[in-house]
mmCIF file of C-alpha atoms and ligand atoms in Angstrom:
data_model
loop_
_atom_site.group_PDB
_atom_site.id
_atom_site.type_symbol
_atom_site.label_atom_id
_atom_site.label_comp_id
_atom_site.label_asym_id
_atom_site.label_seq_id
_atom_site.Cartn_x
_atom_site.Cartn_y
_atom_site.Cartn_z
ATOM 1 C CA MET A 1 0.028 0.011 0.086
ATOM 2 C CA THR A 2 1.263 3.463 -0.771
ATOM 3 C CA HIS A 3 0.982 6.116 1.557
ATOM 4 C CA PRO A 4 0.319 9.796 1.199
ATOM 5 C CA PRO A 5 3.480 11.846 2.069
ATOM 6 C CA ILE A 6 3.840 12.887 5.764
ATOM 7 C CA GLY A 7 5.616 15.956 7.621
ATOM 8 C CA LEU A 8 8.367 15.596 10.516
ATOM 9 C CA TYR A 9 7.519 18.353 13.533
ATOM 10 C CA VAL A 10 10.332 18.491 16.032
ATOM 11 C CA HIS A 11 9.281 20.349 19.280
ATOM 12 C CA VAL A 12 12.412 22.449 21.073
ATOM 13 C CA PRO A 13 11.106 23.615 24.378
ATOM 14 C CA PHE A 14 13.659 25.998 25.270
ATOM 15 C CA CYS A 15 13.416 29.908 25.523
ATOM 16 C CA THR A 16 15.184 32.756 27.191
ATOM 17 C CA VAL A 17 12.471 34.193 28.647
ATOM 18 C CA LYS A 18 8.771 33.245 28.890
ATOM 19 C CA CYS A 19 6.424 35.514 26.829
ATOM 20 C CA SER A 20 3.442 36.922 28.779
ATOM 21 C CA TYR A 21 0.528 35.689 26.294
ATOM 22 C CA CYS A 22 2.469 32.295 25.334
ATOM 23 C CA ASP A 23 1.138 29.042 26.178
ATOM 24 C CA PHE A 24 3.169 26.848 23.959
ATOM 25 C CA ASN A 25 4.802 24.300 25.822
ATOM 26 C CA SER A 26 8.299 26.248 26.609
ATOM 27 C CA TYR A 27 10.238 26.888 29.308
ATOM 28 C CA ALA A 28 13.048 29.225 30.349
ATOM 29 C CA GLY A 29 15.742 28.713 32.569
ATOM 30 C CA ILE A 30 16.280 24.913 31.554
ATOM 31 C CA ASP A 31 19.089 25.144 29.259
ATOM 32 C CA ASP A 32 21.182 22.381 31.013
ATOM 33 C CA LEU A 33 19.006 20.293 29.510
ATOM 34 C CA GLN A 34 19.899 20.603 25.954
ATOM 35 C CA ASP A 35 22.141 17.917 25.532
ATOM 36 C CA ALA A 36 19.718 15.434 27.212
ATOM 37 C CA TRP A 37 16.700 16.639 25.175
ATOM 38 C CA LEU A 38 18.459 16.100 22.160
ATOM 39 C CA ASP A 39 19.771 12.476 22.992
ATOM 40 C CA ALA A 40 16.127 11.715 23.890
ATOM 41 C CA ALA A 41 14.625 13.429 20.388
ATOM 42 C CA LEU A 42 17.181 11.444 18.346
ATOM 43 C CA ALA A 43 16.161 8.228 20.630
ATOM 44 C CA GLU A 44 12.547 8.809 19.834
ATOM 45 C CA LEU A 45 13.158 9.369 16.181
ATOM 46 C CA ALA A 46 15.203 5.916 15.929
ATOM 47 C CA LEU A 47 11.878 4.168 17.559
ATOM 48 C CA TRP A 48 9.628 5.947 14.994
ATOM 49 C CA ALA A 49 12.049 5.163 11.881
ATOM 50 C CA THR A 50 10.678 1.249 11.369
ATOM 51 C CA HIS A 51 7.443 2.276 11.776
ATOM 52 C CA VAL A 52 7.273 5.140 9.325
ATOM 53 C CA ALA A 53 9.639 3.084 7.145
ATOM 54 C CA GLY A 54 8.452 3.783 3.349
ATOM 55 C CA ARG A 55 6.888 7.154 3.821
ATOM 56 C CA GLU A 56 7.970 10.173 2.229
ATOM 57 C CA PHE A 57 8.513 13.173 4.446
ATOM 58 C CA SER A 58 7.966 16.327 2.355
ATOM 59 C CA THR A 59 8.598 18.865 5.133
ATOM 60 C CA VAL A 60 10.200 19.064 8.113
ATOM 61 C CA PHE A 61 9.521 21.875 10.866
ATOM 62 C CA ILE A 62 11.967 22.462 13.908
ATOM 63 C CA GLY A 63 9.404 24.624 16.018
ATOM 64 C CA GLY A 64 9.501 25.398 19.697
ATOM 65 C CA GLY A 65 10.295 27.123 21.809
ATOM 66 C CA THR A 66 13.409 28.537 20.219
ATOM 67 C CA PRO A 67 15.189 26.490 17.966
ATOM 68 C CA SER A 68 17.828 29.204 17.257
ATOM 69 C CA LEU A 69 19.168 28.598 20.733
ATOM 70 C CA LEU A 70 20.319 25.205 19.605
ATOM 71 C CA SER A 71 24.182 25.314 19.130
ATOM 72 C CA GLU A 72 25.255 24.652 15.416
ATOM 73 C CA ASP A 73 26.332 20.636 16.700
ATOM 74 C CA SER A 74 22.776 20.350 17.801
ATOM 75 C CA ILE A 75 21.064 21.490 14.572
ATOM 76 C CA ARG A 76 23.875 19.250 12.451
ATOM 77 C CA ARG A 77 23.221 16.383 14.626
ATOM 78 C CA LEU A 78 19.334 16.298 14.715
ATOM 79 C CA LEU A 79 19.399 16.978 10.767
ATOM 80 C CA ARG A 80 21.782 14.335 10.170
ATOM 81 C CA GLU A 81 19.913 11.804 12.109
ATOM 82 C CA ILE A 82 16.620 13.154 10.230
ATOM 83 C CA ARG A 83 18.116 12.679 6.798
ATOM 84 C CA GLU A 84 19.452 8.725 8.200
ATOM 85 C CA ARG A 85 16.715 7.678 9.847
ATOM 86 C CA LEU A 86 13.790 8.795 7.213
ATOM 87 C CA GLU A 87 13.101 9.385 3.776
ATOM 88 C CA LEU A 88 12.959 12.897 2.876
ATOM 89 C CA ALA A 89 12.154 14.056 -0.420
ATOM 90 C CA PRO A 90 14.746 15.948 -2.598
ATOM 91 C CA ASP A 91 12.749 19.257 -2.536
ATOM 92 C CA ALA A 92 11.440 18.711 1.556
ATOM 93 C CA GLU A 93 10.682 21.765 2.771
ATOM 94 C CA ILE A 94 12.543 22.483 6.102
ATOM 95 C CA THR A 95 11.957 25.118 8.509
ATOM 96 C CA LEU A 96 13.615 26.533 11.778
ATOM 97 C CA GLU A 97 12.169 28.945 13.964
ATOM 98 C CA ALA A 98 13.840 31.404 15.263
ATOM 99 C CA ASN A 99 14.130 34.621 17.422
ATOM 100 C CA PRO A 100 15.581 37.609 16.437
ATOM 101 C CA GLU A 101 17.824 37.682 19.459
ATOM 102 C CA SER A 102 19.225 34.093 19.224
ATOM 103 C CA VAL A 103 19.862 34.732 15.348
ATOM 104 C CA GLN A 104 23.779 34.425 14.681
ATOM 105 C CA PRO A 105 25.635 34.394 11.097
ATOM 106 C CA ASP A 106 27.503 31.284 12.217
ATOM 107 C CA ARG A 107 24.729 29.385 13.659
ATOM 108 C CA LEU A 108 22.773 30.348 10.196
ATOM 109 C CA ALA A 109 25.593 29.404 7.755
ATOM 110 C CA ALA A 110 25.357 25.948 9.917
ATOM 111 C CA TYR A 111 21.286 25.754 9.174
ATOM 112 C CA ARG A 112 21.892 26.283 5.595
ATOM 113 C CA GLU A 113 24.880 23.694 5.298
ATOM 114 C CA HIS A 114 22.614 21.176 6.751
ATOM 115 C CA GLY A 115 19.540 21.707 4.686
ATOM 116 C CA VAL A 116 17.286 24.542 6.607
ATOM 117 C CA ASN A 117 15.886 25.923 3.273
ATOM 118 C CA ARG A 118 13.284 28.008 5.632
ATOM 119 C CA VAL A 119 13.294 30.285 8.460
ATOM 120 C CA SER A 120 10.494 31.542 10.526
ATOM 121 C CA MET A 121 11.360 34.667 12.835
ATOM 122 C CA GLY A 122 9.070 35.816 15.803
ATOM 123 C CA VAL A 123 9.016 39.320 15.216
ATOM 124 C CA GLN A 124 5.430 40.056 16.528
ATOM 125 C CA SER A 125 5.877 44.202 16.470
ATOM 126 C CA LEU A 126 8.400 46.645 15.757
ATOM 127 C CA ASN A 127 6.780 49.035 18.574
ATOM 128 C CA THR A 128 9.190 48.970 21.646
ATOM 129 C CA ALA A 129 6.169 49.662 23.976
ATOM 130 C CA GLU A 130 4.313 46.517 22.437
ATOM 131 C CA LEU A 131 7.349 44.425 22.769
ATOM 132 C CA VAL A 132 7.739 45.530 26.194
ATOM 133 C CA PHE A 133 4.186 44.515 26.867
ATOM 134 C CA LEU A 134 4.316 40.831 25.164
ATOM 135 C CA ASP A 135 7.490 40.421 27.098
ATOM 136 C CA ARG A 136 10.005 40.014 24.167
ATOM 137 C CA ILE A 137 13.729 40.913 24.299
ATOM 138 C CA HIS A 138 14.493 41.976 21.018
ATOM 139 C CA GLY A 139 14.026 45.684 19.822
ATOM 140 C CA ALA A 140 13.119 46.800 16.313
ATOM 141 C CA GLU A 141 16.857 47.337 15.236
ATOM 142 C CA ARG A 142 17.740 43.910 16.451
ATOM 143 C CA ALA A 143 14.648 42.454 14.342
ATOM 144 C CA ALA A 144 15.851 44.348 11.293
ATOM 145 C CA GLN A 145 19.513 43.232 11.625
ATOM 146 C CA ALA A 146 18.424 39.759 12.224
ATOM 147 C CA PHE A 147 16.716 39.685 9.047
ATOM 148 C CA ARG A 148 19.527 41.012 7.387
ATOM 149 C CA GLU A 149 21.601 38.517 8.718
ATOM 150 C CA VAL A 150 18.906 35.639 7.623
ATOM 151 C CA ARG A 151 19.193 36.996 3.757
ATOM 152 C CA GLU A 152 23.047 37.271 3.775
ATOM 153 C CA ALA A 153 23.218 33.796 4.830
ATOM 154 C CA GLY A 154 21.477 33.047 1.911
ATOM 155 C CA PHE A 155 18.013 31.882 2.519
ATOM 156 C CA GLU A 156 15.357 32.856 0.413
ATOM 157 C CA ASN A 157 12.315 31.290 1.972
ATOM 158 C CA VAL A 158 11.369 33.670 5.148
ATOM 159 C CA ASN A 159 8.709 33.792 7.091
ATOM 160 C CA LEU A 160 7.768 36.682 9.604
ATOM 161 C CA ASP A 161 4.979 36.119 12.763
ATOM 162 C CA LEU A 162 3.602 39.034 13.447
ATOM 163 C CA ILE A 163 0.619 40.142 16.317
ATOM 164 C CA TYR A 164 -2.086 42.491 16.195
ATOM 165 C CA GLY A 165 -4.856 43.438 18.222
ATOM 166 C CA LEU A 166 -2.800 43.970 20.837
ATOM 167 C CA PRO A 167 -4.421 46.028 23.983
ATOM 168 C CA GLY A 168 -3.842 49.883 23.284
ATOM 169 C CA GLN A 169 -2.452 49.128 19.809
ATOM 170 C CA SER A 170 -3.289 51.598 17.198
ATOM 171 C CA HIS A 171 -3.907 51.134 13.684
ATOM 172 C CA GLU A 172 -0.975 53.446 13.247
ATOM 173 C CA THR A 173 1.301 51.208 15.319
ATOM 174 C CA TRP A 174 0.353 47.905 13.526
ATOM 175 C CA LYS A 175 0.555 49.848 10.048
ATOM 176 C CA SER A 176 3.862 51.360 11.144
ATOM 177 C CA THR A 177 5.069 47.458 11.744
ATOM 178 C CA VAL A 178 3.453 45.856 8.775
ATOM 179 C CA GLU A 179 5.128 48.815 6.321
ATOM 180 C CA GLN A 180 8.631 48.665 7.947
ATOM 181 C CA VAL A 181 8.982 44.848 7.404
ATOM 182 C CA LEU A 182 7.499 45.324 4.037
ATOM 183 C CA HIS A 183 10.469 47.419 3.210
ATOM 184 C CA TRP A 184 13.640 45.655 5.133
ATOM 185 C CA ASP A 185 15.621 44.564 1.951
ATOM 186 C CA GLY A 186 12.525 43.641 -0.206
ATOM 187 C CA GLY A 187 10.705 42.098 2.553
ATOM 188 C CA PRO A 188 9.888 38.828 3.460
ATOM 189 C CA ASP A 189 8.363 35.687 1.221
ATOM 190 C CA HIS A 190 5.770 35.112 3.794
ATOM 191 C CA LEU A 191 3.794 36.560 6.578
ATOM 192 C CA SER A 192 1.863 35.119 9.682
ATOM 193 C CA CYS A 193 -0.117 37.877 10.928
ATOM 194 C CA TYR A 194 -1.815 36.527 14.217
ATOM 195 C CA ALA A 195 -4.678 38.395 16.217
ATOM 196 C CA LEU A 196 -3.769 38.010 19.628
ATOM 197 C CA THR A 197 -5.586 35.661 21.540
ATOM 198 C CA VAL A 198 -5.543 35.671 25.615
ATOM 199 C CA GLU A 199 -4.921 32.025 26.580
ATOM 200 C CA GLU A 200 -5.525 30.430 29.567
ATOM 201 C CA ASP A 201 -3.520 30.086 32.453
ATOM 202 C CA THR A 202 -0.734 32.710 31.162
ATOM 203 C CA PRO A 203 0.086 35.553 32.687
ATOM 204 C CA LEU A 204 -1.502 37.815 30.179
ATOM 205 C CA ALA A 205 -4.745 36.112 31.162
ATOM 206 C CA ALA A 206 -4.175 36.968 34.684
ATOM 207 C CA ARG A 207 -3.711 40.510 33.714
ATOM 208 C CA VAL A 208 -6.866 40.766 31.847
ATOM 209 C CA ALA A 209 -8.859 38.875 34.501
ATOM 210 C CA SER A 210 -8.020 41.265 37.306
ATOM 211 C CA GLY A 211 -8.707 44.746 35.306
ATOM 212 C CA ARG A 212 -4.890 45.558 34.833
ATOM 213 C CA VAL A 213 -5.404 45.067 30.928
ATOM 214 C CA VAL A 214 -8.368 45.492 28.479
ATOM 215 C CA GLU A 215 -8.439 43.580 25.655
ATOM 216 C CA ALA A 216 -8.844 45.000 22.133
ATOM 217 C CA ASP A 217 -12.140 45.782 20.932
ATOM 218 C CA PRO A 218 -13.081 42.761 18.360
ATOM 219 C CA ASP A 219 -14.436 45.313 16.010
ATOM 220 C CA PHE A 220 -11.366 47.197 15.780
ATOM 221 C CA VAL A 221 -9.177 43.970 15.180
ATOM 222 C CA ALA A 222 -11.263 43.297 12.971
ATOM 223 C CA GLU A 223 -10.376 46.220 11.155
ATOM 224 C CA LEU A 224 -6.942 45.593 11.354
ATOM 225 C CA ALA A 225 -7.297 42.297 9.697
ATOM 226 C CA ASP A 226 -9.000 43.786 6.853
ATOM 227 C CA TRP A 227 -6.507 46.342 6.465
ATOM 228 C CA THR A 228 -3.637 43.882 6.645
ATOM 229 C CA ALA A 229 -5.434 41.864 3.985
ATOM 230 C CA GLU A 230 -5.769 44.644 1.529
ATOM 231 C CA ARG A 231 -2.248 46.191 2.239
ATOM 232 C CA LEU A 232 -0.872 42.985 2.101
ATOM 233 C CA ALA A 233 -2.581 42.052 -1.276
ATOM 234 C CA ARG A 234 -0.996 45.106 -2.812
ATOM 235 C CA ALA A 235 2.463 44.268 -1.575
ATOM 236 C CA GLY A 236 2.074 40.813 -3.907
ATOM 237 C CA PHE A 237 1.282 38.659 -1.337
ATOM 238 C CA GLU A 238 -1.401 35.926 -2.026
ATOM 239 C CA GLN A 239 -3.713 35.457 1.391
ATOM 240 C CA TYR A 240 -3.906 31.635 1.503
ATOM 241 C CA GLU A 241 -5.153 30.923 5.141
ATOM 242 C CA THR A 242 -7.414 33.106 7.624
ATOM 243 C CA SER A 243 -3.805 34.522 8.879
ATOM 244 C CA ASN A 244 -1.355 33.453 6.404
ATOM 245 C CA TYR A 245 0.346 35.325 3.179
ATOM 246 C CA ALA A 246 2.661 34.248 0.841
ATOM 247 C CA ARG A 247 4.737 35.470 -2.123
ATOM 248 C CA ASP A 248 5.682 33.944 -5.064
ATOM 249 C CA GLY A 249 3.742 30.821 -3.996
ATOM 250 C CA LEU A 250 6.191 30.256 -1.191
ATOM 251 C CA ARG A 251 2.852 28.788 0.970
ATOM 252 C CA CYS A 252 4.067 27.343 4.375
ATOM 253 C CA ARG A 253 4.100 23.490 2.873
ATOM 254 C CA HIS A 254 4.307 22.268 6.488
ATOM 255 C CA ASN A 255 1.296 23.988 7.841
ATOM 256 C CA LEU A 256 -0.553 22.993 4.758
ATOM 257 C CA ILE A 257 -0.325 19.531 6.002
ATOM 258 C CA TYR A 258 -2.286 20.495 9.105
ATOM 259 C CA TRP A 259 -4.874 22.538 7.615
ATOM 260 C CA ARG A 260 -5.441 19.819 4.845
ATOM 261 C CA ASN A 261 -5.985 17.360 7.957
ATOM 262 C CA GLN A 262 -3.207 15.092 6.509
ATOM 263 C CA GLU A 263 -0.366 13.458 8.728
ATOM 264 C CA TYR A 264 2.622 14.145 10.624
ATOM 265 C CA LEU A 265 4.865 12.774 12.784
ATOM 266 C CA ALA A 266 5.763 14.330 15.623
ATOM 267 C CA ILE A 267 8.671 14.120 18.459
ATOM 268 C CA GLY A 268 9.615 16.466 21.261
ATOM 269 C CA PRO A 269 7.929 17.483 24.339
ATOM 270 C CA GLY A 270 4.236 18.423 24.193
ATOM 271 C CA ALA A 271 4.302 17.680 20.332
ATOM 272 C CA HIS A 272 0.839 16.399 18.625
ATOM 273 C CA GLY A 273 1.276 13.923 16.166
ATOM 274 C CA TYR A 274 -1.108 12.327 13.509
ATOM 275 C CA VAL A 275 0.079 8.675 12.335
ATOM 276 C CA ASP A 276 -1.771 6.397 10.844
ATOM 277 C CA GLY A 277 -5.066 7.602 11.607
ATOM 278 C CA VAL A 278 -4.195 7.661 15.331
ATOM 279 C CA ARG A 279 -3.705 11.522 16.316
ATOM 280 C CA TYR A 280 -1.572 11.149 19.690
ATOM 281 C CA GLN A 281 0.615 13.324 22.205
ATOM 282 C CA VAL A 282 3.652 13.265 23.902
ATOM 283 C CA VAL A 283 4.411 14.336 27.361
ATOM 284 C CA ARG A 284 4.637 17.832 28.232
ATOM 285 C CA SER A 285 7.268 17.829 30.919
ATOM 286 C CA PRO A 286 10.895 18.251 29.151
ATOM 287 C CA ARG A 287 12.310 16.345 31.901
ATOM 288 C CA LEU A 288 9.864 13.423 32.076
ATOM 289 C CA TYR A 289 9.919 13.474 28.186
ATOM 290 C CA ILE A 290 13.971 12.703 28.632
ATOM 291 C CA ASP A 291 13.594 10.008 31.274
ATOM 292 C CA ARG A 292 10.700 8.356 29.453
ATOM 293 C CA VAL A 293 12.591 8.242 26.137
ATOM 294 C CA LEU A 294 16.148 7.434 27.810
ATOM 295 C CA SER A 295 15.409 5.086 30.345
ATOM 296 C CA LEU A 296 12.200 3.173 29.357
ATOM 297 C CA GLY A 297 13.117 3.418 25.350
ATOM 298 C CA ALA A 298 14.361 -0.046 25.494
ATOM 299 C CA GLN A 299 10.706 -1.580 26.640
ATOM 300 C CA ALA A 300 8.933 0.648 24.134
ATOM 301 C CA GLY A 301 8.280 -2.429 21.686
ATOM 302 C CA THR A 302 6.350 -4.453 24.403
ATOM 303 C CA ARG A 303 3.285 -2.208 25.160
ATOM 304 C CA ALA A 304 -0.021 -2.476 24.147
ATOM 305 C CA LEU A 305 -1.652 0.390 21.993
ATOM 306 C CA ARG A 306 1.970 1.785 22.220
ATOM 307 C CA ASP A 307 2.789 -1.396 20.361
ATOM 308 C CA ALA A 308 1.218 0.616 17.430
ATOM 309 C CA LEU A 309 3.382 3.915 18.728
ATOM 310 C CA PRO A 310 6.479 3.186 19.652
ATOM 311 C CA SER A 311 7.657 6.500 21.522
ATOM 312 C CA PRO A 312 7.389 5.764 25.527
ATOM 313 C CA ALA A 313 6.598 9.427 25.935
ATOM 314 C CA ILE A 314 3.485 9.049 24.501
ATOM 315 C CA THR A 315 0.859 9.996 27.210
ATOM 316 C CA ASP A 316 -2.658 10.361 24.837
ATOM 317 C CA TRP A 317 -3.909 8.961 22.054
ATOM 318 C CA GLU A 318 -6.928 8.273 19.644
ATOM 319 C CA GLN A 319 -7.912 6.436 16.608
ATOM 320 C CA VAL A 320 -10.035 8.824 14.901
ATOM 321 C CA SER A 321 -13.110 7.949 13.738
ATOM 322 C CA ALA A 322 -14.293 8.831 10.281
ATOM 323 C CA HIS A 323 -16.623 11.615 11.663
ATOM 324 C CA ASP A 324 -13.942 12.983 13.445
ATOM 325 C CA HIS A 325 -11.649 13.017 10.410
ATOM 326 C CA LEU A 326 -14.421 14.495 8.484
ATOM 327 C CA ILE A 327 -15.122 17.337 11.380
ATOM 328 C CA ASP A 328 -11.565 17.679 11.585
ATOM 329 C CA THR A 329 -10.902 18.320 7.639
ATOM 330 C CA LEU A 330 -13.981 20.719 7.480
ATOM 331 C CA THR A 331 -12.638 22.855 10.350
ATOM 332 C CA SER A 332 -8.930 23.532 9.425
ATOM 333 C CA GLY A 333 -9.604 23.223 5.587
ATOM 334 C CA LEU A 334 -12.229 25.899 5.426
ATOM 335 C CA ARG A 335 -9.394 28.241 7.338
ATOM 336 C CA LEU A 336 -7.830 27.813 3.985
ATOM 337 C CA ILE A 337 -8.586 30.404 1.009
ATOM 338 C CA GLU A 338 -8.862 27.187 -1.176
ATOM 339 C CA GLY A 339 -11.291 25.579 1.116
ATOM 340 C CA VAL A 340 -11.997 21.922 0.551
ATOM 341 C CA ASP A 341 -13.195 19.738 -1.895
ATOM 342 C CA GLU A 342 -16.863 18.782 -1.220
ATOM 343 C CA GLY A 343 -16.657 15.447 -3.228
ATOM 344 C CA LEU A 344 -13.911 14.134 -1.196
ATOM 345 C CA LEU A 345 -15.693 14.304 2.080
ATOM 346 C CA GLY A 346 -17.251 10.835 2.178
ATOM 347 C CA GLU A 347 -20.381 9.310 3.229
ATOM 348 C CA GLU A 348 -20.068 10.931 6.725
ATOM 349 C CA TYR A 349 -20.744 14.402 5.102
ATOM 350 C CA ALA A 350 -24.092 13.304 4.626
ATOM 351 C CA ALA A 351 -24.367 13.954 8.887
ATOM 352 C CA VAL A 352 -23.288 17.661 8.528
ATOM 353 C CA ARG A 353 -24.056 18.809 5.512
ATOM 354 C CA SER A 354 -27.311 20.816 6.399
ATOM 355 C CA VAL A 355 -24.587 22.794 8.563
ATOM 356 C CA MET A 356 -22.694 23.878 5.123
ATOM 357 C CA ASP A 357 -26.078 24.493 3.411
ATOM 358 C CA TRP A 358 -27.123 26.752 6.280
ATOM 359 C CA ALA A 359 -23.736 28.446 6.173
ATOM 360 C CA VAL A 360 -24.227 28.847 1.853
ATOM 361 C CA GLU A 361 -27.800 30.771 2.943
ATOM 362 C CA HIS A 362 -26.302 32.929 5.580
ATOM 363 C CA GLY A 363 -23.436 34.219 3.048
ATOM 364 C CA LEU A 364 -20.598 32.745 5.145
ATOM 365 C CA ALA A 365 -19.950 30.044 2.791
ATOM 366 C CA GLU A 366 -19.854 29.445 -0.917
ATOM 367 C CA ARG A 367 -20.095 26.791 -3.004
ATOM 368 C CA ASN A 368 -17.644 26.890 -6.546
ATOM 369 C CA GLU A 369 -16.613 24.218 -9.022
ATOM 370 C CA GLY A 370 -17.329 21.670 -6.455
ATOM 371 C CA ARG A 371 -15.175 23.483 -3.644
ATOM 372 C CA LEU A 372 -16.476 24.908 -0.386
ATOM 373 C CA THR A 373 -15.015 28.344 0.886
ATOM 374 C CA LEU A 374 -15.751 30.563 3.408
ATOM 375 C CA THR A 375 -16.762 33.995 2.330
ATOM 376 C CA ARG A 376 -14.916 36.895 4.186
ATOM 377 C CA ARG A 377 -17.636 36.901 6.773
ATOM 378 C CA GLY A 378 -17.236 33.392 7.097
ATOM 379 C CA HIS A 379 -14.005 33.645 7.956
ATOM 380 C CA ALA A 380 -14.632 36.396 10.496
ATOM 381 C CA VAL A 381 -17.040 34.288 12.352
ATOM 382 C CA ALA A 382 -16.075 30.787 11.623
ATOM 383 C CA ASN A 383 -16.509 29.636 14.959
ATOM 384 C CA GLU A 384 -20.051 30.076 14.635
ATOM 385 C CA ILE A 385 -19.961 27.785 11.774
ATOM 386 C CA PHE A 386 -17.642 24.932 13.322
ATOM 387 C CA VAL A 387 -19.745 25.165 16.568
ATOM 388 C CA ARG A 388 -22.825 23.856 14.701
ATOM 389 C CA LEU A 389 -20.406 21.317 12.620
ATOM 390 C CA LEU A 390 -19.997 19.814 16.194
ATOM 391 C CA ASP A 391 -24.101 19.887 17.080
ATOM 392 C CA PRO A 392 -26.030 20.080 13.541
ATOM 393 C CA ALA A 393 -28.981 20.592 15.464
ATOM 394 C CA LEU A 394 -28.138 23.885 16.119
ATOM 395 C CA VAL A 395 -29.391 25.069 12.366
HETATM 396 S S1 LIG B 401 10.037 32.889 22.385
HETATM 397 FE FE1 LIG B 401 7.793 31.969 21.225
HETATM 398 S S2 LIG B 401 7.440 30.232 22.470
HETATM 399 FE FE2 LIG B 401 9.113 31.488 23.644
HETATM 400 S S3 LIG B 401 7.915 32.361 25.123
HETATM 401 FE FE3 LIG B 401 7.846 33.674 23.887
HETATM 402 S S4 LIG B 401 6.244 33.283 22.294
HETATM 403 FE FE4 LIG B 401 6.589 31.454 23.414
#
């Protein structure tokens, strides 16, 4: 049986400081675990290698956390083992996430040399007050210089992450951030512009709950989103997902795997994967992860469901039902401007088709040549549709 291509996600849990809004599985002050983390990640990869033998990996995404904190030697070892253990497509997209303060010319040269061909940098804002609010440790100048260094190292596919809808943000400061990055040495090839969300159990959520911070007005946030889409279209970017824009066809192929509900192997603490129809989560604590992989790895082949999932660091897993697969395909695929092919949704679609009929009737979705897409209004209120997909009785 031939399998469709698959992606690899590697989670790097280290950060220099923990940003106030961040709910990713990342930690400051545990750099002493870097070597052990790498040993465990390589051991986990080795455990998976037989399981995914014969599948071609079209993308690798080294994310976090802050992967640009890893030494040249660590990146070299990681990428060498990935190539040795897995079948990488000759044109595989290999992304590494970086933060401006940890980008260094030597490290960038090493990433290039070992196959990284895409850099995704967390800039977020170029306004000093906003950067302080977010607990970011770089300034606007450092971000611009880091971008130059990435280009000088020869990277031709560079994404920048930006955040809008910050409390107290004005249209001018957001506009200024966007305009500046568009003028950096020809600008980036890809932009991810996310509206700030206040995630539970973050310092930001505590500040909002205590009234010290007031969230931005949703109508104003929607205005910023509209302005962004229009401005980036004028700058030659194609919006291909709710928050993502690409120039020259350089869409993020790895993220497209998620949005198209395809499979990806994930390793590292807290990583979520989807392999052979099973979704799984790896233990979040970096120390537990290291312990489980390095001390239990040898027994991994003797477990029950884990018989099918070779990593001893997996804590949760489920075989995805046909219905859940359909709902995942719709909720992630409808974020894409290309939408989903209604003809490929299978028999299960009959159970929720009425919801999409309702969305079309209300101007939230459209049908075009067999594809189902959300309208601009539909993208803005996508959750209204997704709630109904989970409970079609609501329409
Ligand atoms: S640098 Fe990124 S991953 Fe690290 S704490 Fe900040 S937002 Fe989270």
